[in-house]
Amino acid sequence: MTSVSSSAGWRVGMTVRHQNRANYYAVWVNDDGLWRFVVRTTQGETILRDWSTHPAIVPGETVFTMGMLVVGANFE
């Protein structure tokens, strides 16, 4: 992200293993330094890891890099 700002807070994310409009995994981060991991299917969204702290996400930071390592069926 080159810059994120909002007076009401913000949330950004990225999708991985995106097969079509309805089937993908997504990771979200927010201005509180929390992250969430979900899988989206035609049946809806399933939370795999709910909002929690992450040691590499700094609360209030507005410039950062996101990435994910996917090896076989595993996410790192």
XYZ file of N, CA and C in Angstrom:
228
model
N 0.849 -1.166 0.000
C 0.000 0.000 0.000
C 0.888 1.221 0.000
N 0.578 2.149 -0.833
C 1.387 3.361 -0.850
C 0.884 4.376 0.165
N -0.413 4.391 0.412
C -0.967 5.271 1.434
C -2.423 4.896 1.681
N -2.781 4.812 2.950
C -4.156 4.513 3.335
C -4.546 5.516 4.398
N -5.715 6.145 4.244
C -6.157 7.073 5.278
C -7.675 7.181 5.265
N -8.212 7.425 6.440
C -9.646 7.640 6.591
C -9.887 8.109 8.012
N -10.754 9.078 8.182
C -11.050 9.545 9.535
C -11.852 8.512 10.319
N -12.492 7.576 9.614
C -13.304 6.547 10.272
C -12.571 5.213 10.368
N -11.277 5.181 10.079
C -10.529 3.934 10.072
C -10.529 3.322 8.681
N -9.749 2.255 8.493
C -9.669 1.630 7.181
C -9.455 0.138 7.310
N -9.726 -0.554 6.204
C -9.520 -1.992 6.078
C -9.120 -2.264 4.630
N -8.008 -2.971 4.439
C -7.562 -3.349 3.100
C -7.270 -4.840 3.091
N -7.256 -5.415 1.897
C -7.003 -6.843 1.830
C -6.540 -7.281 0.460
N -6.321 -8.578 0.357
C -5.962 -9.165 -0.930
C -6.569 -10.555 -1.011
N -6.825 -10.981 -2.226
C -7.365 -12.316 -2.442
C -6.261 -13.238 -2.946
N -6.374 -14.512 -2.592
C -5.427 -15.526 -3.058
C -6.218 -16.759 -3.480
N -5.649 -17.523 -4.392
C -6.325 -18.692 -4.955
C -7.723 -18.337 -5.454
N -7.768 -17.260 -6.191
C -9.031 -16.745 -6.722
C -9.417 -17.562 -7.946
N -10.439 -18.407 -7.827
C -10.850 -19.280 -8.920
C -11.929 -18.662 -9.784
N -12.832 -17.956 -9.197
C -13.870 -17.222 -9.905
C -14.444 -16.189 -8.948
N -15.488 -15.516 -9.326
C -16.027 -14.452 -8.481
C -16.453 -14.919 -7.099
N -16.852 -16.174 -6.961
C -17.415 -16.637 -5.702
C -16.476 -17.478 -4.850
N -15.349 -17.928 -5.377
C -14.475 -18.839 -4.641
C -13.057 -18.284 -4.520
N -12.700 -17.873 -3.300
C -11.360 -17.354 -3.060
C -11.081 -17.278 -1.568
N -9.808 -17.141 -1.243
C -9.376 -16.838 0.118
C -9.057 -15.352 0.157
N -9.218 -14.731 1.312
C -8.879 -13.314 1.450
C -8.245 -13.072 2.806
N -7.251 -12.202 2.815
C -6.642 -11.752 4.063
C -6.902 -10.251 4.162
N -7.332 -9.802 5.338
C -7.664 -8.404 5.583
C -6.785 -7.868 6.705
N -6.394 -6.612 6.636
C -5.735 -5.913 7.740
C -6.475 -4.596 7.947
N -6.381 -4.058 9.170
C -7.064 -2.787 9.424
C -6.155 -1.814 10.167
N -6.664 -0.601 10.397
C -5.871 0.458 11.011
C -5.529 0.188 12.466
N -6.158 -0.787 13.096
C -5.825 -1.160 14.476
C -4.683 -2.169 14.538
N -4.138 -2.560 13.379
C -3.054 -3.523 13.346
C -3.533 -4.960 13.477
N -4.795 -5.210 13.167
C -5.362 -6.551 13.257
C -5.467 -7.180 11.871
N -5.551 -8.502 11.823
C -5.708 -9.203 10.548
C -6.772 -10.277 10.673
N -7.322 -10.677 9.514
C -8.375 -11.689 9.437
C -8.173 -12.498 8.161
N -8.457 -13.813 8.227
C -8.295 -14.695 7.076
C -9.612 -15.420 6.860
N -10.161 -15.356 5.633
C -11.467 -15.948 5.334
C -11.405 -16.729 4.028
N -12.373 -17.619 3.847
C -12.571 -18.280 2.560
C -13.991 -17.942 2.122
N -14.137 -17.574 0.863
C -15.432 -17.190 0.310
C -15.826 -18.217 -0.747
N -17.040 -18.763 -0.619
C -17.576 -19.710 -1.599
C -18.983 -19.279 -1.970
N -19.622 -20.042 -2.844
C -21.001 -19.724 -3.218
C -21.945 -19.851 -2.030
N -21.542 -20.569 -0.989
C -22.365 -20.720 0.220
C -22.162 -19.580 1.210
N -21.204 -18.715 0.969
C -20.954 -17.583 1.866
C -19.513 -17.521 2.313
N -19.278 -16.790 3.395
C -17.933 -16.579 3.903
C -17.713 -17.379 5.180
N -16.553 -18.032 5.281
C -16.173 -18.762 6.487
C -14.915 -18.117 7.044
N -14.949 -17.756 8.311
C -13.792 -17.144 8.966
C -12.831 -18.250 9.376
N -11.614 -18.204 8.841
C -10.587 -19.174 9.201
C -9.764 -18.682 10.381
N -9.554 -17.374 10.457
C -8.897 -16.743 11.605
C -9.529 -15.378 11.769
N -10.162 -15.154 12.922
C -10.855 -13.886 13.136
C -9.861 -12.795 13.511
N -10.335 -11.569 13.572
C -9.485 -10.415 13.844
C -8.598 -10.673 15.053
N -7.296 -10.597 14.841
C -6.328 -10.782 15.921
C -5.060 -9.996 15.604
N -4.229 -9.794 16.613
C -2.991 -9.040 16.402
C -1.982 -9.881 15.623
N -1.106 -9.194 14.946
C -0.043 -9.839 14.175
C 1.251 -9.078 14.460
N 2.354 -9.770 14.748
C 3.579 -9.069 15.134
C 4.173 -8.174 14.048
N 3.829 -8.382 12.785
C 4.395 -7.577 11.702
C 3.494 -6.426 11.272
N 2.316 -6.301 11.856
C 1.385 -5.232 11.489
C 1.416 -4.172 12.587
N 1.787 -2.954 12.229
C 1.914 -1.873 13.197
C 0.627 -1.050 13.199
N -0.070 -0.952 14.351
C -1.296 -0.147 14.406
C -1.029 1.295 13.988
N -1.918 1.831 13.161
C -1.813 3.216 12.710
C -0.892 3.435 11.533
N -0.147 2.423 11.111
C 0.759 2.571 9.965
C -0.059 2.762 8.693
N 0.350 3.688 7.836
C -0.411 3.957 6.607
C 0.356 3.586 5.345
N 1.612 3.182 5.465
C 2.402 2.730 4.325
C 3.000 1.385 4.696
N 2.707 0.351 3.898
C 3.178 -0.981 4.231
C 3.102 -1.887 3.020
N 3.645 -3.097 3.142
C 3.624 -4.101 2.086
C 2.915 -5.338 2.600
N 2.057 -5.924 1.769
C 1.389 -7.174 2.115
C 1.883 -8.266 1.188
N 1.989 -9.463 1.711
C 2.382 -10.594 0.891
C 1.934 -11.882 1.547
N 1.886 -12.953 0.764
C 1.514 -14.248 1.298
C 2.268 -15.317 0.528
N 2.808 -16.273 1.254
C 3.493 -17.401 0.650
C 2.526 -18.569 0.641
N 2.258 -19.118 -0.542
C 1.372 -20.265 -0.695
C 2.198 -21.394 -1.276
N 2.271 -22.514 -0.528
C 3.035 -23.669 -0.955
C 2.100 -24.877 -0.906
N 1.756 -25.402 -2.077
C 0.811 -26.526 -2.110
C -0.517 -26.097 -1.511
N -0.976 -26.797 -0.494
C -2.239 -26.479 0.174
C -2.031 -25.583 1.380
N -0.793 -25.142 1.657
C -0.488 -24.378 2.861
C -0.320 -22.897 2.591
N -0.728 -22.086 3.571
C -0.538 -20.636 3.543
C 0.445 -20.289 4.652
N 1.392 -19.416 4.363
C 2.360 -18.968 5.382
C 2.200 -17.479 5.592
